[in-house]
Coordinates of C-alpha atoms and ligand atoms in Angstrom, one line a residue:
M1 CA -38.0 -133.9 75.3
I2 CA -41.6 -133.0 77.3
K3 CA -40.3 -131.0 80.5
I4 CA -42.8 -131.1 83.4
A5 CA -43.3 -128.5 85.8
P6 CA -45.6 -129.0 88.8
S7 CA -47.1 -126.5 90.3
I8 CA -46.5 -125.7 93.8
L9 CA -49.7 -124.2 94.3
S10 CA -51.3 -127.3 94.6
A11 CA -48.6 -128.4 97.9
D12 CA -49.2 -128.4 101.0
F13 CA -47.7 -125.0 102.3
A14 CA -47.4 -126.2 105.5
N15 CA -45.1 -129.2 104.5
L16 CA -43.1 -126.7 101.2
Q17 CA -40.0 -128.5 101.2
R18 CA -41.5 -132.3 101.6
D19 CA -43.6 -131.2 98.5
I20 CA -40.9 -129.7 96.6
E21 CA -38.7 -132.9 97.0
A22 CA -41.5 -134.9 96.3
I23 CA -41.3 -133.3 92.9
S24 CA -37.4 -133.8 92.4
T25 CA -37.6 -135.7 89.3
A26 CA -39.5 -132.9 87.6
D27 CA -37.8 -130.4 85.2
Y28 CA -39.1 -127.0 86.6
V29 CA -40.9 -126.2 89.7
H30 CA -43.9 -123.5 88.6
V31 CA -44.3 -121.0 91.5
D32 CA -47.3 -119.5 90.9
V33 CA -47.5 -115.4 92.7
M34 CA -50.9 -114.0 92.8
D35 CA -51.4 -110.3 93.7
G36 CA -55.5 -110.2 94.4
L37 CA -55.6 -107.3 91.3
F38 CA -54.9 -109.1 87.9
V39 CA -56.4 -112.2 89.2
P40 CA -58.7 -112.5 91.9
N41 CA -56.6 -114.9 94.5
I42 CA -53.6 -113.7 96.1
T43 CA -50.9 -116.9 96.5
I44 CA -47.1 -115.9 97.6
G45 CA -44.4 -113.5 96.6
I46 CA -41.2 -112.9 97.0
P47 CA -39.9 -114.4 100.5
V48 CA -41.7 -117.9 99.7
V49 CA -39.7 -117.8 96.3
K50 CA -36.1 -117.3 98.3
S51 CA -37.3 -119.8 100.8
I52 CA -37.7 -122.6 98.4
R53 CA -34.6 -121.4 96.8
P54 CA -32.1 -123.8 98.9
V55 CA -34.6 -126.7 99.0
T56 CA -34.2 -127.7 95.7
A57 CA -31.8 -128.0 92.3
L58 CA -34.3 -127.2 89.8
P59 CA -35.1 -124.2 88.2
L60 CA -37.5 -122.4 89.5
D61 CA -40.3 -121.4 86.9
V62 CA -42.2 -118.0 88.6
H63 CA -45.4 -117.6 86.7
L64 CA -46.3 -113.4 87.9
M65 CA -50.3 -113.3 87.5
I66 CA -49.5 -109.4 89.0
D67 CA -50.4 -106.0 87.8
R68 CA -47.5 -104.3 85.8
P69 CA -45.0 -106.9 87.0
V70 CA -41.9 -104.5 85.7
R71 CA -42.0 -103.3 89.2
Y72 CA -41.1 -106.7 90.9
V73 CA -39.0 -108.8 88.2
E74 CA -35.5 -108.2 89.3
Q75 CA -37.1 -109.2 93.1
F76 CA -38.0 -111.7 92.2
C77 CA -34.7 -112.5 89.7
D78 CA -32.4 -111.5 93.2
A79 CA -34.5 -114.2 95.6
G80 CA -33.9 -116.8 93.3
A81 CA -36.2 -117.4 89.8
D82 CA -34.5 -119.0 86.9
I83 CA -37.6 -118.5 84.2
V84 CA -39.6 -115.3 85.1
T85 CA -42.8 -115.3 82.9
C86 CA -45.2 -112.0 82.7
H87 CA -48.4 -111.7 81.4
V88 CA -49.1 -109.9 77.8
E89 CA -51.8 -108.4 79.9
A90 CA -50.3 -107.4 82.4
D91 CA -48.8 -103.9 81.2
T92 CA -47.8 -102.0 78.3
E93 CA -45.9 -103.1 75.2
E94 CA -43.3 -101.1 76.4
N95 CA -43.4 -101.9 80.4
T96 CA -43.1 -106.0 79.6
L97 CA -40.0 -105.3 77.0
A98 CA -38.9 -103.5 80.3
A99 CA -39.4 -106.5 82.1
L100 CA -38.3 -109.0 80.1
E101 CA -35.3 -107.2 79.4
K102 CA -34.4 -107.2 83.3
I103 CA -34.9 -110.3 83.8
R104 CA -32.5 -110.9 81.1
A105 CA -30.3 -108.5 82.5
R106 CA -29.8 -110.8 86.1
G107 CA -28.8 -113.4 83.5
K108 CA -32.5 -114.7 83.9
R109 CA -34.7 -116.2 81.5
A110 CA -37.4 -114.1 80.1
G111 CA -41.1 -115.7 78.8
V112 CA -44.4 -114.1 78.8
V113 CA -48.3 -115.4 79.1
V114 CA -51.3 -115.1 77.4
K115 CA -54.3 -116.1 79.0
P116 CA -57.7 -117.9 76.9
R117 CA -59.1 -114.7 75.8
T118 CA -55.9 -113.2 74.2
P119 CA -54.7 -114.4 70.5
A120 CA -52.1 -116.0 69.3
S121 CA -50.8 -113.0 67.7
A122 CA -50.3 -110.9 71.0
V123 CA -46.7 -112.8 71.5
L124 CA -45.4 -111.7 68.2
P125 CA -44.0 -108.2 69.3
F126 CA -41.6 -110.6 72.5
I127 CA -40.7 -113.4 70.5
D128 CA -37.6 -112.1 70.0
R129 CA -36.4 -111.6 73.4
V130 CA -38.0 -114.7 74.9
D131 CA -37.0 -117.6 75.9
M132 CA -40.4 -119.2 77.1
I133 CA -43.7 -118.4 76.0
L134 CA -46.6 -120.1 78.2
V135 CA -50.0 -120.2 77.0
M136 CA -53.0 -120.5 79.5
T137 CA -55.5 -123.8 79.5
V138 CA -57.6 -121.7 81.9
E139 CA -58.5 -118.7 83.5
P140 CA -55.7 -117.8 85.4
G141 CA -56.3 -117.6 89.4
F142 CA -57.1 -121.3 90.4
G143 CA -55.5 -124.5 90.7
G144 CA -58.2 -128.0 89.5
Q145 CA -59.9 -126.0 87.1
K146 CA -60.7 -127.7 83.5
F147 CA -58.7 -128.1 80.8
M148 CA -59.4 -125.6 78.0
A149 CA -59.6 -127.8 74.8
D150 CA -60.0 -124.9 72.4
M151 CA -56.6 -123.5 73.3
M152 CA -55.0 -125.8 71.2
P153 CA -55.1 -124.1 67.7
K154 CA -53.7 -121.2 69.9
V155 CA -50.7 -123.4 71.1
A156 CA -50.1 -124.5 67.1
R157 CA -50.2 -121.0 65.8
I158 CA -47.1 -119.9 68.6
R159 CA -45.6 -123.2 67.6
S160 CA -45.3 -122.1 64.3
Y161 CA -44.2 -118.6 65.5
I162 CA -41.5 -120.4 67.7
D163 CA -40.3 -122.5 65.3
A164 CA -39.7 -119.8 61.9
L165 CA -38.4 -116.7 64.6
N166 CA -37.1 -118.4 67.8
P167 CA -36.7 -121.6 67.7
G168 CA -34.7 -122.4 71.4
C169 CA -38.3 -121.0 72.8
E170 CA -39.4 -123.2 75.3
L171 CA -43.6 -123.8 74.4
E172 CA -45.1 -124.1 78.0
V173 CA -49.2 -125.0 79.1
D174 CA -50.9 -124.6 82.0
G175 CA -53.8 -125.7 83.8
G176 CA -56.0 -128.8 83.5
V177 CA -53.4 -130.6 81.8
D178 CA -53.5 -134.8 83.3
P179 CA -51.7 -137.2 82.0
V180 CA -54.9 -137.5 79.1
T181 CA -54.9 -133.8 78.4
A182 CA -51.0 -133.9 78.1
R183 CA -50.7 -135.8 75.2
V184 CA -53.4 -133.1 73.5
C185 CA -51.1 -130.2 74.5
T186 CA -47.9 -132.1 73.4
A187 CA -49.5 -132.8 69.9
S188 CA -50.6 -129.5 69.5
G189 CA -46.5 -128.4 70.2
A190 CA -46.0 -127.5 73.9
N191 CA -43.2 -129.2 75.5
V192 CA -43.7 -127.5 78.7
L193 CA -46.6 -129.0 81.1
V194 CA -47.4 -127.4 84.4
A195 CA -49.9 -129.8 86.3
G196 CA -50.7 -128.9 89.8
S197 CA -53.7 -130.9 91.1
S198 CA -52.8 -133.5 88.9
V199 CA -49.6 -134.3 90.2
Y200 CA -50.0 -133.5 93.8
K201 CA -53.2 -135.5 94.1
A202 CA -51.4 -138.6 92.8
P203 CA -51.0 -141.9 94.5
D204 CA -47.5 -142.2 93.0
I205 CA -45.9 -138.4 92.6
P206 CA -42.8 -139.7 90.6
A207 CA -45.0 -142.1 88.7
R208 CA -47.6 -139.2 87.7
I209 CA -44.6 -137.2 86.2
R210 CA -43.8 -140.2 84.5
E211 CA -46.8 -140.5 83.1
L212 CA -47.0 -136.9 81.9
R213 CA -43.3 -136.6 80.3
G214 CA -44.8 -139.9 77.9
Ligands
DX5_301 C1 -53.3 -121.3 87.4 C2 -52.0 -120.7 87.7 C3 -51.6 -122.6 87.3 C4 -52.0 -124.1 88.5 C5 -52.8 -125.2 87.8 O1 -53.9 -119.6 88.0 O2 -51.1 -120.4 86.5 O3 -50.1 -122.9 87.2 O4 -51.7 -124.2 89.6 O5 -53.4 -125.6 88.5 P1 -54.0 -127.1 87.8 O6 -52.9 -128.1 87.0 O7 -54.9 -127.8 88.9 O8 -54.9 -126.5 87.0
ZN302 ZN1 -49.0 -121.1 86.5

């Protein structure tokens, strides 16, 4: 089954509870954390995760676009994250493994993320320690960018790794996903679709979530 993870980066932060309730038919709430260092933008952090935890029953899918995430993963877990994903580019392999370990020790789901210029093979050192792999289909940092269709061979390659090595692992894509590009992603093997602007700009959000799910 295809899962939809609307990104609250495109929500109205002054009405975050309302905008999270508006996506209650989705599967996950995607939370984009940016530190102004790993990516050239700053968004939200631990106190916001803590505040939104009680307003939804959906799992919180926390995408950490921060430098050396091992420093903070436990705090995000304790704030209420259910899935925590770390960029492989954000630290050494050893520290990324330590971050995944810390997330799982908290009983949460752990994942790794790859930026557009990072090859599929970069996930291999982590593949048996993750519950999710996220492939960026835009450069991380901002919502509303154009979908990079040239990431699809990488999605397909990682799908083949997952099927061979860790079939329970989810494969998520993030960036520029709309009802048209969603089909391209699922055809390449993704099963979780993050969508920010295409969900929050839709006149009928539940209808858009259904449309994305296909
Ligand atoms: C980008 C974020 C995305 C972003 C997606 O760095 O990781 O989750 O919110 O936004 P759209 O769907 O508008 O491309
Ligand atoms: Zn994201």
